[in-house]
Structure formats: structure tokens, C-alpha cells
PDB file of C-alpha atoms in Angstrom:
ATOM      1  CA  MET A   1       0.000   0.000   0.000  1.00 72.00           C
ATOM      2  CA  ILE A   2       1.354   3.414  -1.012  1.00 76.00           C
ATOM      3  CA  LYS A   3       1.333   6.026   1.766  1.00 80.00           C
ATOM      4  CA  LEU A   4       1.819   9.787   1.793  1.00 83.00           C
ATOM      5  CA  GLN A   5       5.271  10.936   2.865  1.00 83.00           C
ATOM      6  CA  LYS A   6       4.787  13.072   5.969  1.00 80.00           C
ATOM      7  CA  ASP A   7       8.338  13.815   7.135  1.00 82.00           C
ATOM      8  CA  ASN A   8       9.288  16.471   4.596  1.00 88.00           C
ATOM      9  CA  TRP A   9       7.234  19.420   5.824  1.00 92.00           C
ATOM     10  CA  ILE A  10       9.314  22.473   6.675  1.00 91.00           C
ATOM     11  CA  GLY A  11       7.553  22.744  10.006  1.00 84.00           C
ATOM     12  CA  PHE A  12       4.097  24.292   9.557  1.00 86.00           C
ATOM     13  CA  SER A  13       2.013  21.915   7.475  1.00 90.00           C
ATOM     14  CA  LYS A  14      -1.178  24.016   7.505  1.00 90.00           C
ATOM     15  CA  VAL A  15       0.611  27.198   6.438  1.00 90.00           C
ATOM     16  CA  GLU A  16       2.572  25.312   3.792  1.00 94.00           C
ATOM     17  CA  SER A  17      -0.538  23.573   2.456  1.00 95.00           C
ATOM     18  CA  ILE A  18      -2.499  26.813   2.077  1.00 94.00           C
ATOM     19  CA  GLY A  19       0.248  29.357   1.465  1.00 94.00           C
ATOM     20  CA  ILE A  20       2.660  27.359  -0.723  1.00 96.00           C
ATOM     21  CA  LEU A  21       1.388  24.081  -2.156  1.00 97.00           C
ATOM     22  CA  SER A  22      -2.231  24.893  -2.974  1.00 97.00           C
ATOM     23  CA  VAL A  23      -1.784  28.434  -4.311  1.00 97.00           C
ATOM     24  CA  PRO A  24      -1.665  27.619  -8.077  1.00 98.00           C
ATOM     25  CA  PHE A  25      -4.620  25.247  -7.737  1.00 98.00           C
ATOM     26  CA  ILE A  26      -6.693  27.825  -5.837  1.00 97.00           C
ATOM     27  CA  CYS A  27      -5.826  30.450  -8.447  1.00 97.00           C
ATOM     28  CA  THR A  28      -6.878  28.102 -11.255  1.00 96.00           C
ATOM     29  CA  LEU A  29     -10.156  27.437  -9.452  1.00 96.00           C
ATOM     30  CA  ILE A  30     -10.763  31.184  -9.115  1.00 95.00           C
ATOM     31  CA  LEU A  31     -10.223  31.640 -12.859  1.00 93.00           C
ATOM     32  CA  TRP A  32     -12.934  29.049 -13.489  1.00 90.00           C
ATOM     33  CA  PHE A  33     -15.538  31.363 -11.931  1.00 89.00           C
ATOM     34  CA  ILE A  34     -14.377  34.636 -13.524  1.00 88.00           C
ATOM     35  CA  PRO A  35     -16.423  35.750 -16.585  1.00 84.00           C
ATOM     36  CA  LYS A  36     -14.670  35.107 -19.907  1.00 80.00           C
ATOM     37  CA  SER A  37     -15.190  38.718 -20.953  1.00 77.00           C
ATOM     38  CA  PHE A  38     -13.092  39.816 -17.988  1.00 77.00           C
ATOM     39  CA  LEU A  39     -10.387  37.216 -18.682  1.00 78.00           C
ATOM     40  CA  GLN A  40     -10.109  38.376 -22.290  1.00 74.00           C
ATOM     41  CA  SER A  41      -9.877  42.046 -21.397  1.00 71.00           C
ATOM     42  CA  ASP A  42      -6.641  43.728 -22.465  1.00 69.00           C
ATOM     43  CA  ALA A  43      -6.556  46.076 -19.478  1.00 74.00           C
ATOM     44  CA  ILE A  44      -6.370  45.220 -15.780  1.00 82.00           C
ATOM     45  CA  PRO A  45      -8.703  47.324 -13.572  1.00 83.00           C
ATOM     46  CA  GLU A  46      -6.723  49.714 -11.388  1.00 88.00           C
ATOM     47  CA  PHE A  47      -7.921  48.166  -8.122  1.00 89.00           C
ATOM     48  CA  MET A  48      -6.765  44.726  -9.322  1.00 88.00           C
ATOM     49  CA  TRP A  49      -3.407  46.145 -10.400  1.00 88.00           C
ATOM     50  CA  LEU A  50      -3.045  47.749  -6.971  1.00 92.00           C
ATOM     51  CA  PHE A  51      -3.750  44.434  -5.231  1.00 92.00           C
ATOM     52  CA  LEU A  52      -1.693  42.161  -7.493  1.00 93.00           C
ATOM     53  CA  VAL A  53       1.334  44.337  -8.215  1.00 91.00           C
ATOM     54  CA  VAL A  54       1.664  46.563  -5.140  1.00 91.00           C
ATOM     55  CA  PHE A  55       0.180  44.404  -2.395  1.00 91.00           C
ATOM     56  CA  VAL A  56       1.428  40.977  -3.532  1.00 94.00           C
ATOM     57  CA  ASP A  57       4.355  41.452  -5.915  1.00 93.00           C
ATOM     58  CA  VAL A  58       6.005  44.459  -4.273  1.00 93.00           C
ATOM     59  CA  GLY A  59       5.025  43.036  -0.878  1.00 91.00           C
ATOM     60  CA  HIS A  60       6.913  39.824  -1.546  1.00 93.00           C
ATOM     61  CA  VAL A  61       9.980  41.830  -2.542  1.00 92.00           C
ATOM     62  CA  TYR A  62       9.929  43.785   0.717  1.00 91.00           C
ATOM     63  CA  SER A  63       9.409  40.601   2.731  1.00 90.00           C
ATOM     64  CA  THR A  64      13.049  39.861   1.896  1.00 89.00           C
ATOM     65  CA  ILE A  65      14.094  42.335   4.609  1.00 88.00           C
ATOM     66  CA  TYR A  66      13.060  39.725   7.199  1.00 84.00           C
ATOM     67  CA  ARG A  67      15.759  37.412   5.775  1.00 84.00           C
ATOM     68  CA  THR A  68      18.363  40.175   5.554  1.00 87.00           C
ATOM     69  CA  TYR A  69      18.384  43.521   7.335  1.00 86.00           C
ATOM     70  CA  VAL A  70      16.129  42.490  10.257  1.00 81.00           C
ATOM     71  CA  ASP A  71      18.318  39.444  10.955  1.00 80.00           C
ATOM     72  CA  LYS A  72      21.155  41.037  12.957  1.00 81.00           C
ATOM     73  CA  PRO A  73      23.501  38.005  13.133  1.00 83.00           C
ATOM     74  CA  LEU A  74      23.134  37.501   9.387  1.00 86.00           C
ATOM     75  CA  ILE A  75      23.622  41.164   8.513  1.00 88.00           C
ATOM     76  CA  ASN A  76      26.751  41.338  10.698  1.00 89.00           C
ATOM     77  CA  LYS A  77      28.153  38.253   8.978  1.00 90.00           C
ATOM     78  CA  HIS A  78      27.553  39.520   5.440  1.00 91.00           C
ATOM     79  CA  GLN A  79      27.883  43.305   5.640  1.00 89.00           C
ATOM     80  CA  ASN A  80      29.720  43.628   2.333  1.00 89.00           C
ATOM     81  CA  LEU A  81      27.012  41.661   0.560  1.00 90.00           C
ATOM     82  CA  PHE A  82      23.996  43.459   2.053  1.00 91.00           C
ATOM     83  CA  PHE A  83      25.386  46.991   1.886  1.00 92.00           C
ATOM     84  CA  GLY A  84      27.855  46.845  -0.983  1.00 94.00           C
ATOM     85  CA  LEU A  85      25.853  44.854  -3.531  1.00 92.00           C
ATOM     86  CA  PRO A  86      22.787  47.186  -3.612  1.00 92.00           C
ATOM     87  CA  ILE A  87      25.060  50.172  -4.234  1.00 95.00           C
ATOM     88  CA  LEU A  88      26.903  48.316  -6.999  1.00 96.00           C
ATOM     89  CA  LEU A  89      23.638  47.235  -8.634  1.00 95.00           C
ATOM     90  CA  LEU A  90      22.283  50.787  -8.421  1.00 96.00           C
ATOM     91  CA  ILE A  91      25.355  52.134 -10.229  1.00 97.00           C
ATOM     92  CA  ILE A  92      25.132  49.416 -12.919  1.00 96.00           C
ATOM     93  CA  SER A  93      21.393  50.079 -13.347  1.00 96.00           C
ATOM     94  CA  ILE A  94      21.930  53.827 -13.783  1.00 97.00           C
ATOM     95  CA  LEU A  95      24.660  53.190 -16.361  1.00 97.00           C
ATOM     96  CA  ILE A  96      22.490  50.776 -18.362  1.00 97.00           C
ATOM     97  CA  HIS A  97      19.489  53.115 -18.235  1.00 97.00           C
ATOM     98  CA  SER A  98      21.634  56.063 -19.351  1.00 97.00           C
ATOM     99  CA  ILE A  99      22.625  54.044 -22.428  1.00 96.00           C
ATOM    100  CA  SER A 100      19.148  52.632 -23.200  1.00 95.00           C
ATOM    101  CA  SER A 101      15.942  52.580 -21.165  1.00 94.00           C
ATOM    102  CA  VAL A 102      14.757  49.616 -23.263  1.00 94.00           C
ATOM    103  CA  TRP A 103      17.815  47.567 -22.320  1.00 95.00           C
ATOM    104  CA  PHE A 104      17.431  48.575 -18.673  1.00 96.00           C
ATOM    105  CA  TRP A 105      13.931  47.083 -18.556  1.00 96.00           C
ATOM    106  CA  ARG A 106      15.020  44.149 -20.723  1.00 96.00           C
ATOM    107  CA  CYS A 107      17.829  43.207 -18.323  1.00 96.00           C
ATOM    108  CA  LEU A 108      15.457  43.640 -15.398  1.00 95.00           C
ATOM    109  CA  ALA A 109      12.844  41.418 -17.079  1.00 96.00           C
ATOM    110  CA  TYR A 110      15.270  38.581 -17.778  1.00 97.00           C
ATOM    111  CA  PHE A 111      16.712  38.731 -14.261  1.00 95.00           C
ATOM    112  CA  ALA A 112      13.145  38.606 -12.928  1.00 95.00           C
ATOM    113  CA  VAL A 113      12.394  35.527 -15.038  1.00 97.00           C
ATOM    114  CA  TYR A 114      15.560  33.888 -13.711  1.00 97.00           C
ATOM    115  CA  HIS A 115      14.468  34.734 -10.162  1.00 96.00           C
ATOM    116  CA  PHE A 116      10.978  33.263 -10.692  1.00 97.00           C
ATOM    117  CA  ILE A 117      12.359  30.051 -12.196  1.00 98.00           C
ATOM    118  CA  ARG A 118      14.995  29.518  -9.519  1.00 97.00           C
ATOM    119  CA  GLN A 119      12.409  29.951  -6.769  1.00 97.00           C
ATOM    120  CA  GLN A 120      10.452  26.976  -8.111  1.00 98.00           C
ATOM    121  CA  TYR A 121      13.629  24.896  -8.278  1.00 98.00           C
ATOM    122  CA  GLY A 122      14.298  25.889  -4.665  1.00 97.00           C
ATOM    123  CA  PHE A 123      10.870  24.692  -3.549  1.00 97.00           C
ATOM    124  CA  LEU A 124      11.458  21.434  -5.433  1.00 97.00           C
ATOM    125  CA  LYS A 125      14.709  20.845  -3.535  1.00 96.00           C
ATOM    126  CA  ILE A 126      13.138  21.779  -0.191  1.00 95.00           C
ATOM    127  CA  TYR A 127      10.381  19.211  -0.539  1.00 96.00           C
ATOM    128  CA  SER A 128      12.638  16.449  -1.869  1.00 94.00           C
ATOM    129  CA  ARG A 129      15.430  16.903   0.686  1.00 93.00           C
ATOM    130  CA  LYS A 130      14.323  13.831   2.677  1.00 90.00           C
ATOM    131  CA  ASN A 131      14.321  11.550  -0.384  1.00 89.00           C
ATOM    132  CA  ILE A 132      17.315   9.575  -1.598  1.00 88.00           C
ATOM    133  CA  TYR A 133      16.819   9.344  -5.355  1.00 92.00           C
ATOM    134  CA  SER A 134      18.983   7.884  -8.071  1.00 93.00           C
ATOM    135  CA  LYS A 135      21.067  10.257 -10.167  1.00 94.00           C
ATOM    136  CA  LEU A 136      18.654   9.737 -13.074  1.00 96.00           C
ATOM    137  CA  LYS A 137      15.603  10.586 -10.963  1.00 96.00           C
ATOM    138  CA  ASN A 138      17.251  13.754  -9.614  1.00 95.00           C
ATOM    139  CA  GLN A 139      18.013  14.787 -13.181  1.00 97.00           C
ATOM    140  CA  ILE A 140      14.427  14.129 -14.297  1.00 97.00           C
ATOM    141  CA  ASP A 141      13.079  16.245 -11.431  1.00 97.00           C
ATOM    142  CA  ALA A 142      15.455  19.128 -12.162  1.00 97.00           C
ATOM    143  CA  ILE A 143      14.856  19.031 -15.918  1.00 98.00           C
ATOM    144  CA  THR A 144      11.096  18.961 -15.344  1.00 98.00           C
ATOM    145  CA  ILE A 145      10.908  21.999 -13.052  1.00 98.00           C
ATOM    146  CA  TYR A 146      13.128  23.943 -15.433  1.00 98.00           C
ATOM    147  CA  ALA A 147      11.184  22.757 -18.494  1.00 98.00           C
ATOM    148  CA  VAL A 148       7.742  23.723 -17.188  1.00 98.00           C
ATOM    149  CA  THR A 149       9.032  27.244 -16.450  1.00 98.00           C
ATOM    150  CA  ILE A 150      11.511  27.896 -19.258  1.00 98.00           C
ATOM    151  CA  LEU A 151       9.495  26.370 -22.129  1.00 98.00           C
ATOM    152  CA  PRO A 152       6.469  28.679 -21.651  1.00 98.00           C
ATOM    153  CA  VAL A 153       8.878  31.642 -21.733  1.00 97.00           C
ATOM    154  CA  VAL A 154      10.459  30.237 -24.929  1.00 96.00           C
ATOM    155  CA  TYR A 155       6.945  29.868 -26.391  1.00 96.00           C
ATOM    156  CA  TRP A 156       6.331  33.518 -25.506  1.00 96.00           C
ATOM    157  CA  HIS A 157       9.470  34.589 -27.390  1.00 94.00           C
ATOM    158  CA  PHE A 158       8.136  32.999 -30.587  1.00 93.00           C
ATOM    159  CA  SER A 159       4.552  34.216 -30.184  1.00 92.00           C
ATOM    160  CA  PRO A 160       4.237  37.892 -31.144  1.00 90.00           C
ATOM    161  CA  ASP A 161       0.469  37.764 -30.561  1.00 89.00           C
ATOM    162  CA  ARG A 162       0.728  37.703 -26.740  1.00 91.00           C
ATOM    163  CA  ASN A 163      -1.433  40.434 -25.146  1.00 89.00           C
ATOM    164  CA  PHE A 164       0.859  40.922 -22.148  1.00 92.00           C
ATOM    165  CA  ASN A 165       4.413  41.867 -21.265  1.00 92.00           C
ATOM    166  CA  TRP A 166       6.649  41.133 -18.308  1.00 94.00           C
ATOM    167  CA  PHE A 167       7.208  44.805 -17.415  1.00 92.00           C
ATOM    168  CA  LEU A 168       6.519  46.838 -20.541  1.00 90.00           C
ATOM    169  CA  LYS A 169       6.188  46.391 -24.286  1.00 90.00           C
ATOM    170  CA  GLY A 170       9.435  45.351 -25.941  1.00 89.00           C
ATOM    171  CA  ASP A 171      11.238  44.075 -22.847  1.00 93.00           C
ATOM    172  CA  PHE A 172      11.441  40.549 -24.294  1.00 95.00           C
ATOM    173  CA  ILE A 173      13.154  39.871 -27.625  1.00 93.00           C
ATOM    174  CA  ILE A 174      10.286  38.490 -29.719  1.00 91.00           C
ATOM    175  CA  MET A 175      11.038  36.348 -32.798  1.00 88.00           C
ATOM    176  CA  SER A 176       8.297  35.517 -35.312  1.00 78.00           C
ATOM    177  CA  ASN A 177      10.197  33.793 -38.128  1.00 74.00           C
ATOM    178  CA  LEU A 178       9.661  30.214 -36.876  1.00 77.00           C
ATOM    179  CA  ALA A 179       5.905  29.596 -36.965  1.00 75.00           C
ATOM    180  CA  PHE A 180       6.222  25.885 -36.119  1.00 81.00           C
ATOM    181  CA  PHE A 181       8.325  26.464 -33.004  1.00 89.00           C
ATOM    182  CA  PRO A 182       5.500  27.207 -30.507  1.00 90.00           C
ATOM    183  CA  THR A 183       3.849  23.875 -31.366  1.00 92.00           C
ATOM    184  CA  LEU A 184       7.168  22.087 -30.867  1.00 94.00           C
ATOM    185  CA  VAL A 185       7.576  23.799 -27.491  1.00 95.00           C
ATOM    186  CA  ILE A 186       4.119  22.674 -26.303  1.00 96.00           C
ATOM    187  CA  GLY A 187       4.818  19.089 -27.389  1.00 97.00           C
ATOM    188  CA  THR A 188       8.139  19.096 -25.524  1.00 97.00           C
ATOM    189  CA  PHE A 189       6.450  20.590 -22.450  1.00 98.00           C
ATOM    190  CA  PHE A 190       3.945  17.737 -22.145  1.00 98.00           C
ATOM    191  CA  ALA A 191       6.475  15.059 -23.125  1.00 98.00           C
ATOM    192  CA  ILE A 192       8.818  16.052 -20.273  1.00 98.00           C
ATOM    193  CA  LEU A 193       5.884  16.303 -17.875  1.00 97.00           C
ATOM    194  CA  GLY A 194       4.815  12.808 -18.941  1.00 97.00           C
ATOM    195  CA  ILE A 195       8.294  11.433 -18.240  1.00 98.00           C
ATOM    196  CA  TYR A 196       8.212  13.047 -14.792  1.00 98.00           C
ATOM    197  CA  VAL A 197       4.808  11.541 -13.943  1.00 97.00           C
ATOM    198  CA  SER A 198       5.980   8.109 -15.104  1.00 97.00           C
ATOM    199  CA  SER A 199       9.128   8.360 -12.977  1.00 96.00           C
ATOM    200  CA  GLU A 200       7.058   9.391  -9.935  1.00 95.00           C
ATOM    201  CA  ILE A 201       4.719   6.420 -10.359  1.00 95.00           C
ATOM    202  CA  TYR A 202       7.712   4.073 -10.600  1.00 94.00           C
ATOM    203  CA  VAL A 203       9.458   5.524  -7.528  1.00 94.00           C
ATOM    204  CA  SER A 204       6.238   5.604  -5.491  1.00 92.00           C
ATOM    205  CA  LEU A 205       5.497   1.947  -6.243  1.00 91.00           C
ATOM    206  CA  LYS A 206       9.068   1.007  -5.393  1.00 90.00           C
ATOM    207  CA  GLU A 207       9.350   3.052  -2.183  1.00 89.00           C
ATOM    208  CA  LYS A 208       5.714   2.503  -1.079  1.00 87.00           C
ATOM    209  CA  HIS A 209       5.160   6.224  -0.474  1.00 89.00           C
ATOM    210  CA  VAL A 210       4.424   9.303  -2.572  1.00 92.00           C
ATOM    211  CA  ASN A 211       5.932  12.746  -2.084  1.00 94.00           C
ATOM    212  CA  LEU A 212       2.749  14.831  -2.292  1.00 94.00           C
ATOM    213  CA  GLN A 213       4.463  18.120  -1.461  1.00 95.00           C
ATOM    214  CA  LYS A 214       7.036  17.867  -4.247  1.00 97.00           C
ATOM    215  CA  ASN A 215       4.414  16.776  -6.758  1.00 97.00           C
ATOM    216  CA  CYS A 216       2.212  19.732  -5.829  1.00 97.00           C
ATOM    217  CA  ILE A 217       5.157  22.039  -6.532  1.00 98.00           C
ATOM    218  CA  VAL A 218       5.890  20.490  -9.933  1.00 98.00           C
ATOM    219  CA  ILE A 219       2.291  20.100 -11.136  1.00 98.00           C
ATOM    220  CA  GLY A 220       1.226  23.468  -9.696  1.00 98.00           C
ATOM    221  CA  THR A 221       4.166  25.199 -11.377  1.00 98.00           C
ATOM    222  CA  ALA A 222       3.406  23.529 -14.710  1.00 98.00           C
ATOM    223  CA  LEU A 223      -0.273  24.462 -14.408  1.00 98.00           C
ATOM    224  CA  SER A 224       0.253  28.138 -13.573  1.00 97.00           C
ATOM    225  CA  TRP A 225       2.979  28.765 -16.169  1.00 98.00           C
ATOM    226  CA  TYR A 226       1.130  26.911 -18.937  1.00 98.00           C
ATOM    227  CA  LEU A 227      -2.199  28.630 -18.282  1.00 96.00           C
ATOM    228  CA  GLY A 228      -0.702  32.047 -17.637  1.00 95.00           C
ATOM    229  CA  ILE A 229       1.555  32.216 -20.695  1.00 96.00           C
ATOM    230  CA  ILE A 230       0.425  29.638 -23.273  1.00 96.00           C
ATOM    231  CA  TYR A 231      -3.244  28.689 -22.815  1.00 95.00           C
ATOM    232  CA  PHE A 232      -4.721  32.099 -21.975  1.00 92.00           C
ATOM    233  CA  ASN A 233      -3.724  35.166 -23.934  1.00 91.00           C
ATOM    234  CA  SER A 234      -4.797  37.584 -21.233  1.00 91.00           C
ATOM    235  CA  ASP A 235      -2.943  40.313 -19.391  1.00 91.00           C
ATOM    236  CA  PHE A 236      -5.087  39.748 -16.301  1.00 91.00           C
ATOM    237  CA  VAL A 237      -4.586  35.958 -16.229  1.00 93.00           C
ATOM    238  CA  PHE A 238      -0.835  36.271 -16.734  1.00 94.00           C
ATOM    239  CA  THR A 239      -0.468  38.900 -14.017  1.00 93.00           C
ATOM    240  CA  PHE A 240      -2.788  37.069 -11.617  1.00 95.00           C
ATOM    241  CA  LEU A 241      -1.095  33.667 -11.930  1.00 96.00           C
ATOM    242  CA  ASN A 242       2.425  35.047 -12.272  1.00 95.00           C
ATOM    243  CA  VAL A 243       2.247  37.340  -9.249  1.00 96.00           C
ATOM    244  CA  VAL A 244       0.125  35.336  -6.792  1.00 97.00           C
ATOM    245  CA  CYS A 245       1.715  31.934  -7.456  1.00 97.00           C
ATOM    246  CA  HIS A 246       5.151  33.475  -6.956  1.00 97.00           C
ATOM    247  CA  GLY A 247       4.644  36.119  -4.286  1.00 96.00           C
ATOM    248  CA  VAL A 248       2.374  34.364  -1.791  1.00 96.00           C
ATOM    249  CA  PRO A 249       4.503  31.163  -1.440  1.00 96.00           C
ATOM    250  CA  TYR A 250       7.639  33.286  -1.054  1.00 96.00           C
ATOM    251  CA  MET A 251       6.075  35.345   1.735  1.00 93.00           C
ATOM    252  CA  ALA A 252       4.857  32.155   3.409  1.00 93.00           C
ATOM    253  CA  LEU A 253       8.361  30.664   3.256  1.00 93.00           C
ATOM    254  CA  VAL A 254       9.903  33.813   4.758  1.00 91.00           C
ATOM    255  CA  TRP A 255       7.354  33.786   7.585  1.00 89.00           C
ATOM    256  CA  ILE A 256       7.986  30.072   8.283  1.00 89.00           C
ATOM    257  CA  HIS A 257      11.741  30.654   8.532  1.00 86.00           C
ATOM    258  CA  GLY A 258      11.241  33.628  10.839  1.00 82.00           C
ATOM    259  CA  LYS A 259       8.759  31.772  13.018  1.00 82.00           C
ATOM    260  CA  LYS A 260      11.175  28.858  13.469  1.00 81.00           C
ATOM    261  CA  THR A 261      14.074  31.222  14.215  1.00 77.00           C
ATOM    262  CA  TYR A 262      11.928  33.219  16.655  1.00 74.00           C
ATOM    263  CA  SER A 263      11.113  30.100  18.662  1.00 66.00           C
ATOM    264  CA  THR A 264      14.808  29.378  19.332  1.00 65.00           C
ATOM    265  CA  SER A 265      16.105  32.901  20.026  1.00 63.00           C
ATOM    266  CA  ALA A 266      15.623  35.897  22.301  1.00 64.00           C
ATOM    267  CA  PRO A 267      13.293  38.010  20.145  1.00 62.00           C
ATOM    268  CA  THR A 268      13.077  41.779  20.035  1.00 66.00           C
ATOM    269  CA  SER A 269       9.737  43.531  20.526  1.00 67.00           C
ATOM    270  CA  PHE A 270       9.498  43.885  16.747  1.00 70.00           C
ATOM    271  CA  LEU A 271       9.962  40.154  16.196  1.00 71.00           C
ATOM    272  CA  LYS A 272       7.428  39.417  18.943  1.00 72.00           C
ATOM    273  CA  LEU A 273       4.905  41.426  16.959  1.00 74.00           C
ATOM    274  CA  ILE A 274       5.723  39.737  13.655  1.00 75.00           C
ATOM    275  CA  TYR A 275       6.013  36.169  14.941  1.00 74.00           C
ATOM    276  CA  GLY A 276       3.863  36.175  18.062  1.00 68.00           C
ATOM    277  CA  LYS A 277       0.080  35.777  18.434  1.00 64.00           C
ATOM    278  CA  PHE A 278      -1.836  36.442  15.207  1.00 68.00           C
ATOM    279  CA  SER A 279       1.611  36.833  13.673  1.00 73.00           C
ATOM    280  CA  LEU A 280       0.811  35.529  10.199  1.00 73.00           C
ATOM    281  CA  LEU A 281      -1.966  38.091   9.696  1.00 75.00           C
ATOM    282  CA  ILE A 282       0.238  40.946  10.951  1.00 76.00           C
ATOM    283  CA  PHE A 283       3.135  39.744   8.802  1.00 76.00           C
TER     284      PHE A 283
END
């Protein structure tokens, strides 16, 4: 009998289930009930933009301070990194923007894509850290998480009809001279996903347990990136899936780390507020 693997939670199963693992599935369910006319709209209502971009996307960026500047032992250990690197990046950004504003946003867009993709790989490794896989299985898992994120972006680069942009129009280099390529990308996407599912079935039957958390990460990532970039051609759908499925799990992960650290240290009054009673809501 195959059982669910229960020993690979980070430490807060309820928070992880709602705030990390189920997010892309909840978002997909929400899309099911939104009128098609709204999904096909080229413009995002201002109140939705405020919620998605400022509250979630910018919010998840600022949540990084809890893993950096609020963590005194860490900031003391890596002062050059946390104080020197932002200054260096600011100088580089100003230089690039002075040469070309288009290339400034283009560099920013591609670094953002890299950041989004690597986060999903990180979640994959977190939830498979308790498993001892063969070299082949580790490679299949890594290739799959990269494929279900990179291939939709490749599809986007060869589809000039997309009604959305990462930051602004022209930030991606769009190529339209290979009409067959998007179809090839979709076929490769599902072929790799099929290999992953087959490998999971084999490992689960052999080990007598299934890693539900890791599979939720892989399938949820594939679902949100495929729907957001390939299936729907909607600025709202792309922004909704892209921002929520990335920002909310990141904030949840930051809170989980802080909560675990708080429980084993002498917290300041600020940390008591953030990680004490009703802490998740306040955070």
C-alpha cells in the first residue's frame, strides 16, 4: 500500500498547504468562476493592479528584509554583501538606463524571469530533501521543473500575438520567423511532464510512499505557467497567476523561517509582533 510521505514538511504543514502548495490550484479554481469577458480584457482594472502588483508582488519583494536587514547576526556576517551589492547594482542600473531605457527594462525582465524560475527549483529541492533518489531521478526532477518554467517563456518569445508583457512592451526579444516552433515547445512541455509523472509512479510503487508536497510544486508550477503564458492570452490571467503563485509562497516561506528562528532565540519587541500571536496576519 502506497502512503503519503509526511516527514518532509518544513515545520508548519497548515501554512505550507495553504500558502505554498495549494496556491496555483486555488488560483486556477478562481479563474474558473471569472467571466470570460473579464479574462479576455486587455486592461487590468486599477484596483486589481493595486492588489496584485503593489500588495502581492512588491510586498513579496519587501518581505526579503526579514531574511536580511532584520536578521542582525546575518547582517553582521555579510555586511559587504547586504550593503555593498545594492550600491553596486544601483550604479550598474543607472549606467544601463543612461545608455538605453529599453535595455534597462530588458535586463530587469530577464533577471526577474531567472528569479521566478529559480524559486520553483528551490521549492522542489526543499520538498525532496528527505528523499534519496537515483542520479537519473534527480536529473528528471530538475529538468522537469526547469522545463515547465523555461518552455512557456520560450513559447512567448516565438509568439508575437501575446497580449501581455513582463514589465513593458518590448522588454522581451520576440522572434516571429519560426511559426512551427511554438507547437514544438508545447509538445516538448507535455512530453517532459509525462516522463516526470511516469518516474514518480515508478518511484512511489518502489518506495511505497508518494511525495505529495514535491508533486504539488511540480504540477502546480506547470499548471500556472502553462495557463498564464500559453493557454490564456490575457494580461489579467498572466499577471494574476504570475504574481500570486510566486509572491504568496515566497512570503509564506519567509514567515515560516522567521517563526522557526523566533522560537529558538531571544526576540526583540518587533519580532514578537511579527512572529507572536496572530503573527501571520500581521506579517
